[in-house]
XYZ file of C-alpha atoms in Angstrom:
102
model
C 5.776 5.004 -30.038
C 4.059 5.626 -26.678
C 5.009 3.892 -23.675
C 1.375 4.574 -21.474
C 3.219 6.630 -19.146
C 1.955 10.991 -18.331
C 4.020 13.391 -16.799
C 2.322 16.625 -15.180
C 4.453 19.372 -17.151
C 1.971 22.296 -16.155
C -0.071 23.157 -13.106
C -2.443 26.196 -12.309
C -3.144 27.777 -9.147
C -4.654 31.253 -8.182
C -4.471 32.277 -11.487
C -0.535 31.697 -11.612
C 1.353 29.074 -13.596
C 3.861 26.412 -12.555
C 6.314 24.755 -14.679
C 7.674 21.240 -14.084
C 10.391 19.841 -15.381
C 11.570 15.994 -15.964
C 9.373 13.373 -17.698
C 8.156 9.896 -17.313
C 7.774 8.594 -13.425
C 11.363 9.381 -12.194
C 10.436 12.231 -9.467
C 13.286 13.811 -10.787
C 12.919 17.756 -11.838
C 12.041 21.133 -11.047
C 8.990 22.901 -9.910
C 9.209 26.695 -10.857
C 6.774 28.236 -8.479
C 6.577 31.938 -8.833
C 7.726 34.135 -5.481
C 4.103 35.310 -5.248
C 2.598 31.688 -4.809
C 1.817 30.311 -1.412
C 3.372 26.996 -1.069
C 0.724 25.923 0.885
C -1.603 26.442 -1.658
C 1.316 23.909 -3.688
C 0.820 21.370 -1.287
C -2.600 21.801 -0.307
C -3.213 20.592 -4.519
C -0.572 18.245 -4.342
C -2.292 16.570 -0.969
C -5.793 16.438 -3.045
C -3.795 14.556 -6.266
C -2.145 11.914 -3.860
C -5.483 11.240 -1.940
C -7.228 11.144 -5.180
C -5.164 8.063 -6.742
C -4.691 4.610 -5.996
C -1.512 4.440 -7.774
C 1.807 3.641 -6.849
C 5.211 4.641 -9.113
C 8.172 2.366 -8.036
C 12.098 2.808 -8.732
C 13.455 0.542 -11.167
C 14.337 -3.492 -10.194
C 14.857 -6.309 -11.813
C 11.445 -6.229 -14.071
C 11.537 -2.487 -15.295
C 14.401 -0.976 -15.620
C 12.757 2.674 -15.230
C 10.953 3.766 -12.775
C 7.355 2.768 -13.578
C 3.317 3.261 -12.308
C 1.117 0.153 -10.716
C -2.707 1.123 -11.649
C -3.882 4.450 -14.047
C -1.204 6.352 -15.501
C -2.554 9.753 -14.896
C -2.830 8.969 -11.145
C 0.572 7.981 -11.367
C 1.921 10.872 -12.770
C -0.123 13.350 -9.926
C 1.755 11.196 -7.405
C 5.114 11.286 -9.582
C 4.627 15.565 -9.663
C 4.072 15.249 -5.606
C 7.423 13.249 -5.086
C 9.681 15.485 -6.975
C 7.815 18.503 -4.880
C 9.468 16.417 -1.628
C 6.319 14.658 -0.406
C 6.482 11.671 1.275
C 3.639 9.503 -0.448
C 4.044 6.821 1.634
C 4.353 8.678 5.327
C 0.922 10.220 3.655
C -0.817 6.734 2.820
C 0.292 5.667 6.306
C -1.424 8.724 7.908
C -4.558 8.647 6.313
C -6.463 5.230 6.077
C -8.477 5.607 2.636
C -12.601 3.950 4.262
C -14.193 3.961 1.159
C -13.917 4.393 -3.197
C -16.042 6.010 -5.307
């Protein structure tokens, strides 16, 4: 049985693969970046996957007892893989004032 939810297990950058750890919206796990990888070039991706969503994931309360995704569930798993890599979504969204969808 499925429960709608996607978890970003894989990324690829510059050639070079990163392994994630931890499923479902929890931004709990690890991010194995290889010692050649800028982690700028980490973030810089990361940045583009948050900006690119209109998602939110939320801890658990009294409705869901996990943590779970308002809006498309690959959107929320992009901004799941950018919490457990220590961004602050939220700072972000408050930064950056989204104009226009497309």
């Amino acid at each position: 049985m499925t429960k709608n939810e996607m978890t970003v297990k894989r990324i690829f950058i510059n050639n070079q693969r990163i392994e994630i750890s931890g499923s479902g919206y929890e931004p709990k796990g690890e991010i194995r970046i290889n010692q050649t990888l800028s982690t700028q070039h980490v973030t810089q991706l990361l940045h583009a996957g948050i900006f690119a969503s209109n998602a939110k994931v939320n801890p658990p309360d009294e409705e869901h007892l996990d943590w779970y995704c308002l809006g498309d569930p690959t959107e929320g798993a992009l901004i799941t893989l950018a919490k457990k890599y220590n961004i602050d979504t939220e700072y972000l969204y408050t930064q950056h004032k989204q104009y226009h969808q497309f």
